[in-house]
PDB file of C-alpha atoms in Angstrom:
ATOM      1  CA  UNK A   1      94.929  34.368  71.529  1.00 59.00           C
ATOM      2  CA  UNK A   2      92.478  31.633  71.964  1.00 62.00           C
ATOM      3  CA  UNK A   3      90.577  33.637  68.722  1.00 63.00           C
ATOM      4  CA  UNK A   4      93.533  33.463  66.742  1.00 68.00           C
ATOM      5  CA  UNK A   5      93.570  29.178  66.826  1.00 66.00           C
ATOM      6  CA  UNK A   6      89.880  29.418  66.181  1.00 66.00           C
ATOM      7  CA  UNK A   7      88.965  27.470  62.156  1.00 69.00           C
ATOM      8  CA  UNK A   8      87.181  30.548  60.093  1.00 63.00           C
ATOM      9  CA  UNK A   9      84.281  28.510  59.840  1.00 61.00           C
ATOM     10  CA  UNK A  10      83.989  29.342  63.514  1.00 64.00           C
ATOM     11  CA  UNK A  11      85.049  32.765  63.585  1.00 60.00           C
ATOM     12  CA  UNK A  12      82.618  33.545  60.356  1.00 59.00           C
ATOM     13  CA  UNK A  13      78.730  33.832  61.405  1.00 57.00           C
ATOM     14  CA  UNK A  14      75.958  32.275  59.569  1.00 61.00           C
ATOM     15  CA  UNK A  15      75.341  34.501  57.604  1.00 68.00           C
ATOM     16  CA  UNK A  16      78.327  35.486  55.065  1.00 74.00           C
ATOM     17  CA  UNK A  17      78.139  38.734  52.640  1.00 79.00           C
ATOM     18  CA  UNK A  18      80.544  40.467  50.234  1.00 83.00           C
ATOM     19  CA  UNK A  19      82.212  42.879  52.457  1.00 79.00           C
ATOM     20  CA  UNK A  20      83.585  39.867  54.800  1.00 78.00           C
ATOM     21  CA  UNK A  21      85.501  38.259  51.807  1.00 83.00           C
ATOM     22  CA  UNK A  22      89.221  38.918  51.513  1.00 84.00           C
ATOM     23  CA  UNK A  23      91.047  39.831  48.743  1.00 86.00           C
ATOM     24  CA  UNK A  24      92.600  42.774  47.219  1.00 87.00           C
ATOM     25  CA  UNK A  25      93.481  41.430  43.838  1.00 91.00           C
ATOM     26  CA  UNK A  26      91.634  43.050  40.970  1.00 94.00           C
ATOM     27  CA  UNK A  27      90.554  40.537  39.034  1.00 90.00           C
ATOM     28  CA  UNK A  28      88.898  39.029  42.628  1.00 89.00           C
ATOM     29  CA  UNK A  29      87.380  42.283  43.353  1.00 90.00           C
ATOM     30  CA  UNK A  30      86.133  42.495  40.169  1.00 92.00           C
ATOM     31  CA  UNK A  31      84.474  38.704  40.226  1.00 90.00           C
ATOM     32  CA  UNK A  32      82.778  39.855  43.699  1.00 92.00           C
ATOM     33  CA  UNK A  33      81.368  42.929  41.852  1.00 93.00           C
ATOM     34  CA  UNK A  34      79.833  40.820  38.863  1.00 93.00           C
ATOM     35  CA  UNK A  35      78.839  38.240  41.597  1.00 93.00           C
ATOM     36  CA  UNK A  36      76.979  40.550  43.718  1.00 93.00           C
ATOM     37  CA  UNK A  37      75.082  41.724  40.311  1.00 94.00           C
ATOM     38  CA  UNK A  38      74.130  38.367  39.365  1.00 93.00           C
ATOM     39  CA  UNK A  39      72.887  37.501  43.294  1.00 92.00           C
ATOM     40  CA  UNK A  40      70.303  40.745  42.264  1.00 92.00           C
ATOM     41  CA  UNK A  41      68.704  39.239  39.952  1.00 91.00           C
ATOM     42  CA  UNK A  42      66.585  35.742  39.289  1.00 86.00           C
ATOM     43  CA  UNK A  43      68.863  34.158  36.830  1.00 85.00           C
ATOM     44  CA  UNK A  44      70.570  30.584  37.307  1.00 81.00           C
ATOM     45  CA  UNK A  45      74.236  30.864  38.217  1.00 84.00           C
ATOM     46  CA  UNK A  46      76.698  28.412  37.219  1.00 83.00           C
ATOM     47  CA  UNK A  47      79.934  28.621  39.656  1.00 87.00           C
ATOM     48  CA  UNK A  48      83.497  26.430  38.299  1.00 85.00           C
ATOM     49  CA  UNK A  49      86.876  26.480  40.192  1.00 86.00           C
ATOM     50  CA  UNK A  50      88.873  24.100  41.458  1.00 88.00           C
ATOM     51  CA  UNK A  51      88.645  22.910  44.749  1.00 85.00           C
ATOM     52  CA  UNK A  52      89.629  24.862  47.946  1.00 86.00           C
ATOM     53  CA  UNK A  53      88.745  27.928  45.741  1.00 85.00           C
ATOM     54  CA  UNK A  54      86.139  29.462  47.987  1.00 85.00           C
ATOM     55  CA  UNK A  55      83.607  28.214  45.568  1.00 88.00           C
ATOM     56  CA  UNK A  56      81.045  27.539  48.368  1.00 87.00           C
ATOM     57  CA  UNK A  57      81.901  30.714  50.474  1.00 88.00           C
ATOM     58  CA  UNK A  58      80.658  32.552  47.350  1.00 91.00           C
ATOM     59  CA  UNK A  59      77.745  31.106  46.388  1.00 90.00           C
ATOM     60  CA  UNK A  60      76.559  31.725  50.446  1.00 89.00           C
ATOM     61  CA  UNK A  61      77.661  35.697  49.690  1.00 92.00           C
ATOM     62  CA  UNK A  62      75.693  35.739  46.937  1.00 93.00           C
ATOM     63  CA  UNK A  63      72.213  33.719  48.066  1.00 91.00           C
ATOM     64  CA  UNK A  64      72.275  36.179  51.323  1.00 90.00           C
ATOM     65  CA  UNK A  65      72.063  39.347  48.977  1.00 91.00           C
ATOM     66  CA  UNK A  66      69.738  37.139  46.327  1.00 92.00           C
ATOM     67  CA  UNK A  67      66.453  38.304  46.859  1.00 91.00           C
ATOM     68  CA  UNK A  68      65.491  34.167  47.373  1.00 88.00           C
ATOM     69  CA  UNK A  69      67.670  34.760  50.555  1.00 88.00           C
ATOM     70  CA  UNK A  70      64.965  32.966  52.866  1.00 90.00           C
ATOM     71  CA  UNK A  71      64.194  30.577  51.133  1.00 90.00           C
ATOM     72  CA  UNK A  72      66.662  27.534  51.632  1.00 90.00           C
ATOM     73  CA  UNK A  73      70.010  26.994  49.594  1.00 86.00           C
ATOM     74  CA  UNK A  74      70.818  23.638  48.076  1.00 82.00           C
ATOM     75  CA  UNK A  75      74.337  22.288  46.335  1.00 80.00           C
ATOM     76  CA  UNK A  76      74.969  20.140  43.716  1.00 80.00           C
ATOM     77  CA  UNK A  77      78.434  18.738  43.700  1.00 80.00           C
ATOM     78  CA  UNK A  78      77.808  18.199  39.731  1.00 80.00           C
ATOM     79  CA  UNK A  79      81.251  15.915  39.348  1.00 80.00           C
ATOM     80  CA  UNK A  80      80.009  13.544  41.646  1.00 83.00           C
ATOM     81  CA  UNK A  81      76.441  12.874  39.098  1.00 87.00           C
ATOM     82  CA  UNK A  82      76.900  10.829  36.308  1.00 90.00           C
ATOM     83  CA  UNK A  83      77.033  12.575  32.631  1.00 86.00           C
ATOM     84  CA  UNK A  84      73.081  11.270  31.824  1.00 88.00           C
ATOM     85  CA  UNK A  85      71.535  12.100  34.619  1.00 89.00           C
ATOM     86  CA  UNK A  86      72.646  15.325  35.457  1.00 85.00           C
ATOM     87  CA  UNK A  87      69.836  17.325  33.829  1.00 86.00           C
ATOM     88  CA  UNK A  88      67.334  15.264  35.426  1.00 87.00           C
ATOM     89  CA  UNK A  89      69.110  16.240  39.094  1.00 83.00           C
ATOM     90  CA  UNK A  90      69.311  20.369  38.061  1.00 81.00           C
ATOM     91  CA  UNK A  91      66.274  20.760  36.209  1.00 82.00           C
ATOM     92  CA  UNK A  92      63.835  17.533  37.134  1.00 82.00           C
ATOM     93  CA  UNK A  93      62.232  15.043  35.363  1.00 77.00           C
ATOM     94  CA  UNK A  94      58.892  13.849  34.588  1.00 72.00           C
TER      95      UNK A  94
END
């Protein structure tokens, strides 16, 4: 019982992968799938939902099957930059 009232941040370990996501809808099944085929390969990934959409639960699923997987993840809440400076925050600036 004591489980049960446990927050799933708790209950999830450090580590989250594909198979621990829930979901039985198609069209989520079949974003995991083209997730866990973009986490294979080196390309930039651009991830949009609203908020409370598991947004941030995915991106961890995919970085731990990325082959970058050690080396360390970083977020950028991209509403909270302003419009001209957001390319100098994703891709630097000299």
């Amino acid at each position: 019982p004591v489980a049960e009232l446990q927050p799933m941040t708790e209950k999830i370990g450090t580590t989250l992968d594909f198979d621990s996501m829930i979901g039985a809808a198609p069209a989520f099944r079949a974003a995991l799938a083209v997730a866990a085929k973009a986490a294979r390969t080196q390309q930039t990934v651009l991830i949009e939902g609203e908020s409370g959409s598991g947004k941030e639960m995915l991106v961890r699923a995919m970085h731990a099957a990325s082959p970058r997987a050690k080396a360390p993840l970083r977020f950028v809440n991209a509403g909270g930059i302003p419009a001209n400076q957001i390319e100098s925050v994703l891709f630097g600036h000299e």
